[in-house]
Coordinates of C-alpha atoms and ligand atoms in Angstrom, one line a residue:
M1 CA -0.7 -13.7 23.5
S2 CA -1.6 -17.3 23.9
E3 CA -2.2 -19.6 20.9
N4 CA -5.9 -19.8 21.9
N5 CA -6.4 -16.0 21.8
T6 CA -4.6 -15.8 18.6
T7 CA -6.8 -18.4 17.0
Q8 CA -10.0 -16.8 18.3
Q9 CA -9.0 -13.3 17.3
V10 CA -8.2 -14.3 13.7
T11 CA -11.5 -16.2 13.4
E12 CA -13.5 -13.2 14.5
E13 CA -11.5 -10.8 12.3
T14 CA -11.7 -13.0 9.3
V15 CA -15.5 -13.2 9.6
Q16 CA -15.6 -9.4 9.7
A17 CA -13.4 -9.2 6.6
T18 CA -15.5 -11.8 4.8
E19 CA -18.7 -9.9 5.5
Q20 CA -17.1 -6.8 4.1
E21 CA -15.8 -8.4 1.0
S22 CA -19.1 -10.1 0.3
K23 CA -20.5 -6.6 -0.1
K24 CA -17.5 -5.3 -2.0
T25 CA -15.0 -7.3 -4.0
V26 CA -13.4 -4.7 -6.3
S27 CA -11.7 -1.4 -5.4
A28 CA -9.7 0.8 -7.7
S29 CA -6.5 2.9 -7.3
G30 CA -4.1 4.4 -9.8
G31 CA -5.6 2.6 -12.9
K32 CA -5.3 -0.7 -11.2
K33 CA -8.1 -2.7 -9.5
H34 CA -7.9 -4.8 -6.5
I35 CA -10.1 -8.0 -6.5
I36 CA -10.7 -9.8 -3.3
V37 CA -12.3 -13.3 -3.4
D38 CA -13.0 -14.4 0.2
P39 CA -13.9 -17.0 0.9
I40 CA -13.4 -19.0 -2.3
T41 CA -16.3 -21.5 -2.1
R42 CA -16.6 -25.1 -3.4
I43 CA -13.3 -26.0 -1.6
E44 CA -12.6 -27.5 1.7
G45 CA -11.6 -24.8 4.3
H46 CA -11.1 -21.1 3.9
L47 CA -9.0 -19.4 1.3
R48 CA -8.8 -15.8 0.3
I49 CA -7.3 -14.5 -3.0
E50 CA -6.3 -10.9 -3.6
A51 CA -5.5 -10.1 -7.2
I52 CA -4.4 -6.8 -8.8
I53 CA -5.5 -6.2 -12.4
D54 CA -4.2 -3.6 -14.8
E55 CA -6.3 -1.3 -17.0
N56 CA -6.8 -4.3 -19.5
N57 CA -8.2 -6.5 -16.7
K58 CA -5.0 -8.6 -16.7
I59 CA -3.8 -10.0 -13.4
V60 CA -0.4 -8.5 -12.6
D61 CA -0.1 -9.6 -9.0
A62 CA -1.8 -12.2 -6.8
Y63 CA -1.7 -13.2 -3.2
S64 CA -3.0 -16.5 -1.6
S65 CA -4.0 -16.5 2.0
S66 CA -5.4 -19.1 4.3
T67 CA -7.5 -17.4 7.0
M68 CA -7.4 -20.3 9.5
F69 CA -4.8 -21.7 11.8
R70 CA -3.6 -25.3 11.9
G71 CA -2.4 -26.9 15.1
I72 CA -2.6 -30.7 14.8
E73 CA 1.2 -31.0 14.8
T74 CA 1.3 -29.4 18.2
I75 CA -1.0 -31.9 19.9
L76 CA 1.0 -34.8 18.6
K77 CA 3.9 -33.9 20.8
G78 CA 4.2 -36.2 23.8
R79 CA 2.0 -38.9 22.3
D80 CA 2.8 -42.6 21.7
P81 CA 4.0 -42.8 18.0
R82 CA 1.7 -45.8 17.4
D83 CA -1.3 -43.5 18.0
A84 CA -0.1 -40.7 15.7
G85 CA -1.9 -42.0 12.6
L86 CA -5.3 -41.9 14.2
L87 CA -4.8 -38.4 15.3
A88 CA -2.9 -37.1 12.3
M89 CA -5.7 -38.1 9.9
R90 CA -8.0 -35.7 11.7
I91 CA -6.1 -33.0 9.8
C92 CA -8.7 -33.4 7.2
G93 CA -12.1 -35.0 6.4
V94 CA -11.3 -35.4 2.7
C95 CA -8.0 -37.1 2.2
T96 CA -8.2 -38.7 5.7
G97 CA -6.8 -42.1 4.8
T98 CA -3.8 -40.5 3.2
H99 CA -2.7 -38.6 6.3
Y100 CA -3.3 -41.8 8.2
Q101 CA -1.0 -43.8 5.9
R102 CA 1.7 -41.2 5.7
S103 CA 1.8 -40.9 9.5
I104 CA 2.0 -44.6 10.0
E105 CA 4.7 -44.9 7.3
A106 CA 6.7 -42.2 9.0
V107 CA 6.6 -44.3 12.2
E108 CA 7.4 -47.5 10.2
D109 CA 10.4 -45.7 8.7
A110 CA 11.6 -44.8 12.2
F111 CA 11.3 -48.5 13.2
K112 CA 12.6 -49.8 9.8
I113 CA 9.5 -52.0 9.3
T114 CA 8.6 -53.5 5.9
I115 CA 4.9 -54.4 5.8
P116 CA 3.6 -57.7 4.3
K117 CA 2.3 -58.0 0.8
N118 CA -1.4 -58.1 1.8
A119 CA -1.0 -55.0 3.8
R120 CA 0.7 -53.2 0.9
I121 CA -2.0 -54.1 -1.5
V122 CA -4.8 -53.3 0.9
R123 CA -3.3 -49.9 1.6
N124 CA -3.0 -49.3 -2.1
L125 CA -6.7 -50.2 -2.6
I126 CA -8.0 -48.0 0.2
Q127 CA -5.8 -45.1 -1.1
G128 CA -6.7 -45.8 -4.8
A129 CA -10.4 -45.8 -4.0
L130 CA -9.9 -42.4 -2.3
Y131 CA -8.2 -41.0 -5.4
V132 CA -11.1 -42.1 -7.7
H133 CA -13.7 -40.8 -5.3
D134 CA -11.9 -37.5 -4.6
H135 CA -11.1 -36.7 -8.2
L136 CA -14.7 -37.5 -9.4
V137 CA -16.2 -35.3 -6.6
H138 CA -13.8 -32.6 -7.4
F139 CA -14.5 -32.5 -11.1
Y140 CA -18.3 -32.5 -10.8
H141 CA -19.2 -30.9 -7.5
L142 CA -16.3 -28.6 -6.9
H143 CA -15.1 -27.6 -10.4
A144 CA -17.5 -28.3 -13.2
L145 CA -19.7 -25.3 -12.6
D146 CA -16.6 -23.1 -13.5
F147 CA -17.1 -24.5 -17.0
V148 CA -20.7 -25.4 -17.1
D149 CA -23.5 -22.8 -17.2
V150 CA -26.5 -24.4 -15.5
L151 CA -29.1 -22.0 -16.8
S152 CA -27.9 -22.3 -20.4
A153 CA -28.6 -26.1 -20.1
L154 CA -32.3 -25.4 -19.9
K155 CA -32.2 -24.2 -23.6
A156 CA -30.7 -27.5 -24.8
D157 CA -32.4 -29.8 -27.3
P158 CA -32.4 -33.3 -25.6
E159 CA -32.0 -35.2 -29.0
K160 CA -29.0 -33.2 -29.9
T161 CA -27.6 -33.5 -26.4
A162 CA -27.8 -37.3 -26.8
Q163 CA -25.8 -37.1 -30.0
E164 CA -23.3 -34.8 -28.4
A165 CA -22.8 -37.3 -25.5
V166 CA -22.2 -40.1 -27.9
K167 CA -19.7 -38.0 -29.8
W168 CA -17.5 -37.2 -26.8
A169 CA -17.6 -40.7 -25.4
K170 CA -16.3 -41.8 -28.8
V171 CA -13.5 -39.2 -28.6
A172 CA -12.6 -40.6 -25.2
G173 CA -12.7 -44.2 -26.6
H174 CA -15.5 -45.4 -24.3
K175 CA -19.2 -46.3 -24.1
P176 CA -21.3 -43.2 -23.2
Y177 CA -22.7 -43.4 -19.7
T178 CA -25.8 -41.4 -20.6
S179 CA -27.1 -41.4 -24.2
A180 CA -30.9 -41.4 -24.0
A181 CA -32.7 -38.1 -24.9
A182 CA -35.3 -38.9 -22.2
D183 CA -32.7 -38.8 -19.5
F184 CA -31.5 -35.4 -20.6
Q185 CA -35.2 -34.2 -20.9
A186 CA -35.8 -35.4 -17.3
V187 CA -32.9 -33.2 -16.0
I188 CA -34.3 -30.1 -17.9
D189 CA -37.7 -30.7 -16.3
R190 CA -36.2 -31.1 -12.9
I191 CA -34.1 -27.9 -13.1
T192 CA -36.8 -25.9 -14.8
K193 CA -39.1 -26.8 -11.9
F194 CA -36.6 -25.4 -9.4
A195 CA -35.9 -22.3 -11.5
K196 CA -39.6 -21.5 -11.9
Q197 CA -39.9 -21.5 -8.1
G198 CA -36.9 -19.3 -7.8
R199 CA -35.1 -22.0 -5.9
L200 CA -32.0 -23.2 -7.7
G201 CA -30.6 -24.7 -4.4
I202 CA -27.1 -26.1 -5.0
F203 CA -27.1 -24.2 -8.4
G204 CA -28.2 -20.9 -6.8
N205 CA -24.9 -19.0 -6.7
G206 CA -23.2 -19.2 -10.1
Y207 CA -22.2 -16.4 -12.5
W208 CA -24.7 -17.8 -15.0
G209 CA -24.7 -16.0 -18.3
N210 CA -21.1 -14.8 -17.9
K211 CA -19.6 -14.6 -21.3
H212 CA -16.6 -16.6 -20.2
Y213 CA -18.8 -19.8 -20.2
K214 CA -18.0 -21.4 -23.5
L215 CA -20.1 -24.7 -23.8
T216 CA -23.2 -25.0 -25.9
P217 CA -26.5 -25.5 -24.2
E218 CA -26.4 -29.2 -25.1
Q219 CA -22.9 -29.5 -23.6
N220 CA -24.0 -27.7 -20.5
L221 CA -26.9 -30.1 -20.2
I222 CA -24.5 -33.1 -20.3
G223 CA -22.4 -31.4 -17.6
V224 CA -25.5 -30.8 -15.3
T225 CA -26.8 -34.3 -15.9
H226 CA -23.5 -35.9 -14.9
Y227 CA -23.2 -33.6 -12.0
L228 CA -26.4 -35.0 -10.6
K229 CA -25.5 -38.6 -11.4
A230 CA -22.1 -38.2 -9.8
L231 CA -23.8 -37.6 -6.5
D232 CA -25.0 -41.2 -6.5
I233 CA -21.8 -42.7 -7.9
Q234 CA -19.6 -41.1 -5.3
R235 CA -21.5 -42.8 -2.6
D236 CA -20.5 -46.2 -3.9
L237 CA -16.9 -45.1 -4.4
A238 CA -16.9 -44.0 -0.7
K239 CA -18.2 -47.5 0.3
M240 CA -15.1 -49.1 -1.4
Q241 CA -12.8 -47.4 1.1
A242 CA -14.8 -48.8 4.0
I243 CA -14.6 -52.4 2.8
F244 CA -10.9 -52.7 3.8
G245 CA -10.8 -49.5 5.9
G246 CA -13.6 -50.3 8.3
K247 CA -15.2 -46.9 7.8
N248 CA -15.1 -43.7 5.7
P249 CA -14.1 -41.0 6.3
H250 CA -11.3 -41.8 8.7
P251 CA -10.6 -45.5 8.1
Q252 CA -9.3 -47.4 11.1
S253 CA -7.7 -50.7 9.8
I254 CA -4.2 -49.5 9.3
V255 CA -1.6 -49.9 12.1
V256 CA 2.1 -49.6 12.5
G257 CA 3.4 -52.8 10.9
G258 CA 0.5 -53.6 8.6
V259 CA -3.3 -53.7 8.5
T260 CA -6.0 -55.3 10.7
C261 CA -8.6 -56.3 8.1
V262 CA -7.6 -59.9 7.8
Q263 CA -11.3 -61.1 7.8
D264 CA -12.0 -59.0 4.7
I265 CA -8.9 -60.3 3.0
K266 CA -10.0 -63.9 3.8
N267 CA -13.5 -63.4 2.5
P268 CA -13.9 -63.7 -1.3
A269 CA -17.3 -62.0 -1.1
R270 CA -15.7 -58.8 0.3
I271 CA -13.1 -58.7 -2.4
A272 CA -15.8 -59.4 -5.0
L273 CA -17.9 -56.5 -3.7
F274 CA -15.0 -54.2 -3.9
K275 CA -14.4 -55.2 -7.5
E276 CA -18.0 -54.8 -8.4
L277 CA -18.2 -51.2 -7.0
L278 CA -15.0 -50.4 -8.7
K279 CA -16.4 -51.7 -12.1
E280 CA -19.5 -49.6 -11.7
G281 CA -17.6 -46.5 -10.7
M282 CA -15.2 -46.8 -13.6
A283 CA -18.1 -47.2 -16.1
F284 CA -19.0 -43.6 -15.0
V285 CA -15.4 -42.4 -15.0
K286 CA -14.9 -43.7 -18.6
G287 CA -18.3 -43.0 -20.0
A288 CA -19.0 -39.6 -18.4
Y289 CA -16.0 -38.0 -16.5
L290 CA -13.4 -38.5 -19.3
P291 CA -15.7 -37.6 -22.2
D292 CA -16.8 -34.5 -20.3
V293 CA -13.2 -33.5 -19.8
Y294 CA -12.5 -33.9 -23.5
M295 CA -15.6 -31.8 -24.2
A296 CA -14.7 -29.0 -21.8
G297 CA -11.0 -29.2 -22.7
T298 CA -11.8 -28.7 -26.4
A299 CA -14.2 -25.8 -25.7
Y300 CA -11.6 -24.1 -23.6
A301 CA -8.5 -25.2 -25.6
D302 CA -7.8 -21.6 -26.7
E303 CA -7.2 -20.7 -23.1
A304 CA -4.9 -23.6 -22.6
T305 CA -2.7 -22.4 -25.4
D306 CA -2.9 -18.7 -24.7
K307 CA 0.8 -17.7 -24.2
D308 CA -0.1 -14.1 -23.4
A309 CA -1.9 -15.4 -20.3
T310 CA 1.1 -17.2 -18.8
Y311 CA 3.5 -16.5 -16.1
K312 CA 6.5 -17.9 -17.9
G313 CA 5.5 -17.9 -21.6
V314 CA 4.9 -21.6 -21.8
G315 CA 1.6 -23.4 -21.7
G316 CA -1.6 -21.4 -21.2
T317 CA -3.9 -19.6 -18.8
G318 CA -3.3 -20.8 -15.3
G319 CA 0.0 -22.6 -16.0
G320 CA 2.0 -20.9 -13.2
L321 CA 5.3 -22.1 -11.9
L322 CA 5.8 -24.9 -14.4
S323 CA 8.0 -26.7 -11.8
Y324 CA 6.5 -30.0 -10.7
M325 CA 7.3 -32.5 -7.9
S326 CA 6.1 -35.9 -7.0
Y327 CA 7.4 -38.0 -4.1
G328 CA 6.1 -41.1 -5.9
D329 CA 3.5 -43.5 -4.5
F330 CA 1.6 -46.8 -4.7
R331 CA 4.3 -49.5 -4.1
L332 CA 4.1 -52.3 -6.6
D333 CA 6.5 -54.8 -4.9
D334 CA 7.6 -55.7 -1.4
T335 CA 11.2 -54.5 -1.4
G336 CA 10.5 -51.8 1.1
F337 CA 8.9 -48.3 1.3
Y338 CA 11.7 -46.4 -0.3
N339 CA 13.0 -49.1 -2.6
A340 CA 9.9 -50.4 -4.3
K341 CA 8.8 -49.6 -7.8
T342 CA 5.9 -47.3 -7.7
L343 CA 2.8 -46.6 -9.9
F344 CA 3.7 -42.9 -9.8
P345 CA 7.5 -42.3 -10.1
S346 CA 9.1 -39.8 -7.9
G347 CA 11.0 -36.8 -9.4
L348 CA 11.1 -33.2 -10.2
V349 CA 10.6 -31.4 -13.6
L350 CA 11.7 -27.8 -13.4
E351 CA 10.8 -24.6 -15.2
G352 CA 8.8 -26.4 -17.9
D353 CA 11.8 -28.3 -19.2
I354 CA 10.4 -31.7 -20.1
S355 CA 13.8 -33.0 -21.4
K356 CA 14.9 -34.2 -17.9
A357 CA 13.6 -35.1 -14.5
F358 CA 15.6 -34.8 -11.2
D359 CA 15.6 -37.1 -8.2
V360 CA 13.9 -35.8 -5.0
D361 CA 16.3 -35.4 -2.1
P362 CA 14.2 -35.1 1.1
E363 CA 17.0 -33.2 2.8
K364 CA 16.3 -30.3 0.4
I365 CA 12.7 -29.7 1.7
T366 CA 12.2 -26.7 4.0
E367 CA 9.4 -24.4 5.1
D368 CA 9.7 -20.6 5.1
V369 CA 7.5 -18.5 7.3
T370 CA 8.5 -15.0 6.1
H371 CA 5.0 -14.3 4.9
A372 CA 3.1 -16.8 7.1
W373 CA 1.7 -16.0 10.6
Y374 CA 4.3 -18.0 12.4
Q375 CA 7.5 -17.1 14.4
G376 CA 10.8 -18.0 12.7
D377 CA 13.6 -16.2 10.9
K378 CA 14.9 -18.9 8.5
P379 CA 13.7 -21.8 6.5
L380 CA 13.6 -25.0 8.5
H381 CA 13.7 -28.7 7.5
P382 CA 10.5 -30.5 8.7
Y383 CA 12.5 -32.5 11.3
E384 CA 13.4 -29.2 12.9
G385 CA 10.1 -27.5 12.0
Q386 CA 8.2 -25.2 14.3
T387 CA 4.5 -24.2 14.4
I388 CA 4.4 -21.1 16.7
P389 CA 1.7 -18.7 15.7
E390 CA 2.4 -15.0 15.3
Y391 CA -0.7 -13.3 14.0
T392 CA -0.2 -9.8 12.7
G393 CA -3.7 -9.2 11.2
L394 CA -5.1 -7.5 8.2
E395 CA -4.9 -3.7 7.5
K396 CA -8.0 -1.6 7.5
K397 CA -7.6 1.1 4.9
S398 CA -9.2 4.5 4.5
D399 CA -12.0 3.0 2.4
G400 CA -13.0 1.0 5.5
Y401 CA -12.1 -2.4 4.1
A402 CA -9.5 -4.9 5.4
Y403 CA -6.6 -5.9 3.1
L404 CA -3.8 -8.4 3.5
K405 CA -0.5 -6.8 4.6
T406 CA 1.2 -8.4 1.6
D407 CA 4.7 -6.9 2.4
E408 CA 4.5 -8.6 5.8
K409 CA 2.8 -11.8 6.9
Y410 CA -0.4 -12.6 5.2
S411 CA -1.4 -16.3 5.5
W412 CA -1.7 -19.2 8.0
I413 CA -0.1 -21.5 5.4
K414 CA 3.7 -21.8 5.4
S415 CA 5.8 -21.7 2.2
P416 CA 7.4 -25.1 1.5
R417 CA 10.4 -25.0 -0.8
Y418 CA 12.4 -27.6 -2.6
D419 CA 16.1 -26.6 -2.7
G420 CA 14.8 -23.1 -2.1
K421 CA 12.4 -23.2 -5.1
P422 CA 8.6 -23.2 -5.2
V423 CA 7.1 -26.2 -7.0
E424 CA 3.6 -27.4 -7.9
V425 CA 2.3 -30.7 -6.7
G426 CA -0.7 -32.8 -7.7
P427 CA -2.1 -34.9 -10.5
L428 CA -0.6 -32.7 -13.1
A429 CA 2.8 -32.9 -11.4
R430 CA 2.5 -36.7 -11.2
M431 CA 1.6 -37.1 -14.9
V432 CA 4.3 -34.7 -16.0
V433 CA 7.0 -36.3 -13.8
G434 CA 5.9 -39.8 -14.9
Y435 CA 5.8 -38.9 -18.5
V436 CA 9.3 -37.3 -18.4
R437 CA 10.6 -40.3 -16.4
G438 CA 9.4 -42.5 -19.3
D439 CA 7.0 -44.5 -17.2
E440 CA 5.3 -46.8 -19.7
R441 CA 1.8 -46.8 -18.1
I442 CA 1.7 -43.0 -17.6
K443 CA 3.1 -42.4 -21.1
K444 CA 0.3 -44.6 -22.5
Y445 CA -2.5 -42.8 -20.7
V446 CA -1.2 -39.3 -21.2
G447 CA -0.3 -40.2 -24.8
N448 CA -3.8 -41.4 -25.5
F449 CA -5.3 -38.2 -24.1
L450 CA -3.1 -36.0 -26.3
K451 CA -3.7 -38.2 -29.4
R452 CA -7.5 -38.2 -28.9
S453 CA -7.7 -34.5 -28.1
G454 CA -5.2 -33.6 -30.9
L455 CA -3.4 -31.3 -28.4
P456 CA 0.3 -30.9 -27.6
I457 CA 1.8 -31.8 -24.2
T458 CA 2.3 -28.2 -23.3
V459 CA -1.5 -27.8 -23.2
L460 CA -1.3 -29.6 -19.9
F461 CA 0.6 -26.6 -18.4
S462 CA -2.7 -24.7 -17.8
T463 CA -5.9 -24.6 -15.8
V464 CA -7.6 -26.9 -18.3
G465 CA -4.5 -29.2 -18.4
R466 CA -4.5 -29.5 -14.6
T467 CA -8.1 -30.6 -14.8
A468 CA -7.4 -33.0 -17.6
A469 CA -4.4 -34.5 -15.8
R470 CA -6.6 -35.4 -12.8
A471 CA -9.1 -37.2 -15.1
I472 CA -6.3 -39.1 -16.9
E473 CA -5.0 -40.1 -13.5
T474 CA -8.4 -41.3 -12.4
E475 CA -8.7 -43.7 -15.3
L476 CA -5.2 -45.0 -14.8
M477 CA -5.8 -45.5 -11.1
G478 CA -9.1 -47.4 -11.6
D479 CA -7.4 -49.7 -14.2
A480 CA -4.4 -50.3 -11.9
M481 CA -6.8 -51.2 -9.0
M482 CA -8.5 -53.9 -11.1
E483 CA -5.1 -55.6 -11.3
W484 CA -4.3 -55.1 -7.5
V485 CA -7.6 -56.5 -6.4
D486 CA -7.0 -59.7 -8.4
E487 CA -3.5 -59.8 -7.0
L488 CA -4.9 -59.6 -3.4
A489 CA -7.5 -62.3 -4.1
K490 CA -4.8 -64.6 -5.6
N491 CA -2.4 -64.1 -2.7
A492 CA -5.1 -64.8 -0.1
A493 CA -6.4 -67.8 -2.0
G494 CA -2.8 -69.1 -2.1
G495 CA -2.8 -69.2 1.7
D496 CA -0.9 -66.0 2.5
L497 CA -3.0 -64.3 5.2
S498 CA -0.1 -62.4 6.8
T499 CA -1.1 -58.8 7.5
W500 CA 1.3 -57.5 10.2
T501 CA 5.1 -57.4 10.7
E502 CA 6.2 -57.7 14.3
F503 CA 8.6 -55.1 15.7
D504 CA 10.4 -54.4 19.0
F505 CA 9.0 -51.0 20.1
D506 CA 11.1 -50.5 23.2
A507 CA 14.4 -51.4 21.4
V508 CA 14.0 -48.5 18.9
A509 CA 11.7 -46.0 20.5
A510 CA 14.4 -44.6 22.8
D511 CA 15.7 -42.3 20.1
T512 CA 14.7 -42.5 16.4
K513 CA 13.1 -40.5 13.6
G514 CA 11.3 -41.3 10.4
M515 CA 9.4 -39.8 7.4
G516 CA 6.5 -40.9 5.3
L517 CA 6.9 -39.3 1.9
A518 CA 4.4 -40.2 -0.7
E519 CA 1.4 -38.8 -2.6
A520 CA -2.1 -37.7 -1.7
P521 CA -4.9 -36.9 -4.3
R522 CA -3.8 -33.2 -4.3
G523 CA -0.1 -33.9 -4.4
S524 CA 3.1 -34.7 -2.4
L525 CA 2.4 -35.3 1.3
G526 CA 5.1 -35.8 3.9
H527 CA 4.9 -36.5 7.6
W528 CA 8.1 -36.3 9.7
V529 CA 8.3 -37.7 13.2
K530 CA 11.0 -37.5 15.9
I531 CA 10.7 -40.0 18.8
K532 CA 12.5 -40.0 22.1
D533 CA 11.9 -42.2 25.2
G534 CA 8.9 -43.8 23.5
K535 CA 7.2 -40.4 22.8
I536 CA 6.9 -38.0 19.9
I537 CA 9.1 -35.0 20.5
N538 CA 8.5 -33.3 17.1
Y539 CA 6.0 -33.8 14.3
Q540 CA 5.5 -31.9 11.0
A541 CA 3.3 -32.5 8.1
V542 CA 3.9 -30.7 4.9
V543 CA 0.8 -31.2 2.8
P544 CA -0.1 -30.8 -0.9
S545 CA -2.2 -27.7 -0.4
T546 CA 0.7 -26.1 1.6
W547 CA 3.0 -26.5 -1.4
N548 CA 0.4 -25.1 -3.8
A549 CA -1.4 -22.5 -1.7
G550 CA 1.5 -21.1 0.3
P551 CA 2.4 -17.4 0.2
R552 CA 5.7 -15.8 -1.1
D553 CA 9.0 -16.7 0.6
A554 CA 11.9 -14.6 1.9
K555 CA 13.1 -14.2 -1.7
G556 CA 9.7 -13.0 -2.8
Q557 CA 9.1 -16.2 -4.9
L558 CA 5.4 -16.7 -5.5
G559 CA 3.6 -19.9 -4.5
A560 CA 1.9 -22.1 -7.1
Y561 CA -1.6 -20.6 -6.8
E562 CA -0.2 -17.1 -6.9
A563 CA 1.9 -17.8 -10.0
S564 CA -0.9 -19.5 -11.8
L565 CA -3.1 -16.4 -11.7
I566 CA -0.5 -14.0 -13.2
G567 CA -1.3 -13.0 -16.8
T568 CA -4.9 -14.2 -16.6
K569 CA -7.5 -11.8 -18.1
V570 CA -10.6 -11.3 -16.0
A571 CA -13.5 -10.5 -18.3
N572 CA -15.7 -9.0 -15.6
P573 CA -13.9 -8.1 -12.3
E574 CA -17.3 -8.2 -10.5
E575 CA -17.5 -11.9 -11.4
P576 CA -14.0 -13.2 -11.1
L577 CA -14.9 -16.6 -12.7
E578 CA -11.4 -17.0 -14.2
I579 CA -9.7 -16.6 -10.8
I580 CA -12.0 -19.2 -9.2
R581 CA -11.6 -21.6 -12.1
T582 CA -7.8 -21.6 -11.9
I583 CA -7.7 -21.9 -8.1
H584 CA -10.3 -24.7 -8.2
S585 CA -8.2 -26.6 -10.8
F586 CA -5.7 -27.3 -8.0
D587 CA -8.6 -28.7 -5.8
P588 CA -7.7 -26.7 -2.7
C589 CA -8.0 -28.2 0.7
I590 CA -7.2 -25.6 3.2
A591 CA -8.3 -27.8 6.1
C592 CA -5.3 -29.9 5.3
A593 CA -3.0 -26.9 4.8
V594 CA -4.2 -25.4 8.2
H595 CA -6.4 -26.8 10.9
V596 CA -8.6 -24.9 13.3
L597 CA -8.0 -26.2 16.8
D598 CA -8.4 -24.9 20.3
T599 CA -6.5 -27.1 22.6
K600 CA -8.5 -25.9 25.7
G601 CA -11.9 -26.5 24.0
K602 CA -12.7 -22.9 23.9
E603 CA -15.6 -21.9 21.7
L604 CA -14.5 -20.4 18.4
A605 CA -17.9 -19.9 16.7
V606 CA -21.5 -20.6 17.1
Y607 CA -23.7 -21.8 14.2
K608 CA -27.4 -21.8 14.3
V609 CA -29.4 -24.2 12.1
D610 CA -32.9 -23.2 11.1
P611 CA -35.1 -26.3 11.2
N612 CA -37.8 -24.6 9.1
C613 CA -35.4 -23.7 6.3
T614 CA -36.8 -25.3 3.1
F615 CA -34.2 -24.8 0.4
Ligands
NFE701 NI1 -7.5 -32.2 2.9 FE1 -5.1 -33.4 1.3 C1 -5.1 -34.2 -0.3 C2 -3.5 -34.0 1.9 S1 -4.6 -31.6 0.8 S2 -7.3 -33.1 1.2 O1 -5.1 -34.7 -1.3 O2 -2.6 -34.4 2.2 O3 -3.5 -30.8 0.6
MG702 MG1 3.0 -28.4 8.6

């Protein structure tokens, strides 16, 4: 069967399965229940979770499956390596600039190029702006409604809400972003109007009223108010990426050897605009995002410390593997890509043991396809990696529904392993690794959070902790960017306008290879490229959501999502809010982990848009 047919078949079959599951999500056999959530919404891409719960509604087994195929690596073969970045970033529409940078860095590593200072800072600024934007959008628009009950907010008292907002901003050590009762009343009026018309729009599909929602009506109103405000704020944060990146998504100013935006570096007005947008965005991060995370974290703290709900007896609900990895990122000096000191240190913290961190050895990275829909019989290092689809389908059972064949292959995502072990990547991993490494800046920000919330560090090993770590990282990143933008302005004002390092393509491109290993908002991202006679002969990207969302491996070791669900109690299996909340805490991007592509341009699906639709 050709790759095209395989892709098409799985797309059709997946749609059928999704339609079935939307009618039926829970089936029972032998005292155990089988919950299927497919697709998990409010993420990028398509993800399916199958969980088995016991008679006490506790998850005893879980499977994570991507239902879409990725093929970008295949089309990069035979291309000029200098073009790879522009193509590779089409892997995703969210963390686009990250794939762009990692791809270009892989080629720069192959050519042994060190980029100029201006290029390093500009790349950090484009990337840092992406982190702040991505984390903020994730918290409010992709995750907050797992904590915030929108309909409960309508019962709130606006005066009390204002007092509550002031209180949590104080806990966070910042000025409240919204503190006027009239602003909160205006949101009640707006949502009430929608609710009365039976048109909740973006708020239409929640499990409102589920007893697992723990915020007070006033706290829920703060959450909804900031959800709406964040829609405006994220627009300005997106603009920041375009100042030096040329456009967003998919910036275009980064090239092998440096950056092309010399006019923007030269122009103080462009730098000043970047700084102004950052200042405004950070006022919201500090006055709304952080206080809201303290507020939700406190309300849900009992879950974050519930040892009964853990996979390994440490941390709380959603903790999972407790093994964390960071490749390190954001170079702070110009000593070279793998020598420079970085804002996020690289390292591994294993099995929840925060007494030591280990160095990352890129040789120990492999991908296993035992349970992934690809050909292959042993784990391969990315330089030797293969992407040959082998789709074996779902199993229709006697009840008429399709299930993952969990003993065989069950996902389009591969299983990356470090030294044969599964690890979690992402903001939590970066904060834990940085903390254990003794990084002063990270210790300060994490320490402040723990002090202000009055919680121990192990509270971070949980769903709530993962969400808190992302907020801590956002504040740290915004503050660091303020320093970098000044550094760039000073460097340019001092007369250094160099943006590109010249290199001899033909001398090296005959036979070379390189890797770009650094971080993306969701975690460790590596691109590996092999070049021969001036062309790419092999390309592999191992992305954050592959590390986190991958299935079991040959040894049966669970992936990070799978492990995070074990032990969690699901209050109402018909409304698997707890499953969704924990999976959302990783900020899944399945577009990154897989990528739908038909190299012959064959039609995969047809979508009809109704121009008269009024919602
Ligand atoms: Ni598609 Fe990505 C990030 C990368 S995901 S968003 O962050 O790389 O795994
Ligand atoms: Mg890959």
